[in-house]
PDB file of C-alpha atoms in Angstrom:
ATOM      1  CA  MET B   6     -36.647 -27.214  -4.801  1.00  0.00           C
ATOM      2  CA  MET B   7     -34.647 -24.719  -2.769  1.00  0.00           C
ATOM      3  CA  ARG B   8     -31.473 -26.736  -3.278  1.00  0.00           C
ATOM      4  CA  ALA B   9     -31.840 -26.596  -7.068  1.00  0.00           C
ATOM      5  CA  ILE B  10     -32.434 -22.828  -6.970  1.00  0.00           C
ATOM      6  CA  THR B  11     -29.415 -22.309  -4.736  1.00  0.00           C
ATOM      7  CA  ARG B  12     -27.275 -24.427  -7.039  1.00  0.00           C
ATOM      8  CA  GLY B  13     -28.414 -22.367 -10.024  1.00  0.00           C
ATOM      9  CA  ILE B  14     -27.593 -19.099  -8.262  1.00  0.00           C
ATOM     10  CA  VAL B  15     -24.154 -20.374  -7.240  1.00  0.00           C
ATOM     11  CA  ALA B  16     -23.422 -21.565 -10.786  1.00  0.00           C
ATOM     12  CA  GLY B  17     -24.597 -18.269 -12.275  1.00  0.00           C
ATOM     13  CA  THR B  18     -22.476 -16.283  -9.825  1.00  0.00           C
ATOM     14  CA  ALA B  19     -19.398 -18.384 -10.591  1.00  0.00           C
ATOM     15  CA  ILE B  20     -19.881 -17.930 -14.340  1.00  0.00           C
ATOM     16  CA  GLY B  21     -20.431 -14.197 -13.888  1.00  0.00           C
ATOM     17  CA  ALA B  22     -17.295 -13.880 -11.752  1.00  0.00           C
ATOM     18  CA  ALA B  23     -15.293 -15.808 -14.350  1.00  0.00           C
ATOM     19  CA  LEU B  24     -16.529 -13.545 -17.149  1.00  0.00           C
ATOM     20  CA  VAL B  25     -15.770 -10.385 -15.158  1.00  0.00           C
ATOM     21  CA  GLY B  26     -12.327 -11.722 -14.263  1.00  0.00           C
ATOM     22  CA  ALA B  27     -11.588 -12.609 -17.878  1.00  0.00           C
ATOM     23  CA  GLY B  28     -12.723  -9.163 -19.020  1.00  0.00           C
ATOM     24  CA  ALA B  29     -10.552  -7.432 -16.423  1.00  0.00           C
ATOM     25  CA  MET B  30      -7.578  -9.601 -17.330  1.00  0.00           C
ATOM     26  CA  TRP B  31      -8.054  -8.898 -21.051  1.00  0.00           C
ATOM     27  CA  ARG B  32      -8.246  -5.156 -20.381  1.00  0.00           C
ATOM     28  CA  TYR B  33      -5.112  -5.327 -18.205  1.00  0.00           C
ATOM     29  CA  VAL B  34      -3.189  -7.270 -20.868  1.00  0.00           C
ATOM     30  CA  ARG B  35      -4.223  -4.810 -23.581  1.00  0.00           C
ATOM     31  CA  THR B  36      -3.316  -1.703 -21.572  1.00  0.00           C
ATOM     32  CA  THR B  37       0.030  -2.952 -20.270  1.00  0.00           C
ATOM     33  CA  GLY B  38       0.980  -4.930 -23.361  1.00  0.00           C
ATOM     34  CA  LYS B  39       2.408  -7.844 -21.393  1.00  0.00           C
ATOM     35  CA  LYS B  40       0.917 -11.215 -20.472  1.00  0.00           C
ATOM     36  CA  THR B  41       0.942 -12.698 -16.992  1.00  0.00           C
ATOM     37  CA  PRO B  42       1.130 -16.450 -16.270  1.00  0.00           C
ATOM     38  CA  SER B  43      -2.336 -17.994 -16.184  1.00  0.00           C
ATOM     39  CA  SER B  44      -1.667 -19.599 -12.806  1.00  0.00           C
ATOM     40  CA  ILE B  45      -1.030 -16.201 -11.192  1.00  0.00           C
ATOM     41  CA  THR B  46      -4.057 -14.725 -12.939  1.00  0.00           C
ATOM     42  CA  ALA B  47      -6.323 -17.577 -11.847  1.00  0.00           C
ATOM     43  CA  HIS B  48      -5.062 -17.304  -8.274  1.00  0.00           C
ATOM     44  CA  ARG B  49      -5.688 -13.556  -8.279  1.00  0.00           C
ATOM     45  CA  VAL B  50      -9.203 -13.896  -9.744  1.00  0.00           C
ATOM     46  CA  TRP B  51     -10.350 -16.696  -7.447  1.00  0.00           C
ATOM     47  CA  GLY B  52      -8.467 -15.345  -4.430  1.00  0.00           C
ATOM     48  CA  SER B  53     -10.265 -11.992  -4.467  1.00  0.00           C
TER      49      SER B  53
END
């Protein structure tokens, strides 16, 4: 029971972090007007 709850929390947190990262990236791209390589972006999002 606890394991399933923990797994759900971890999954929800990961999805939330991905959405926040995507939103921040989108805002950055729109304000600067230039796109960064996805590999660098992914590394920056998951590295922080």
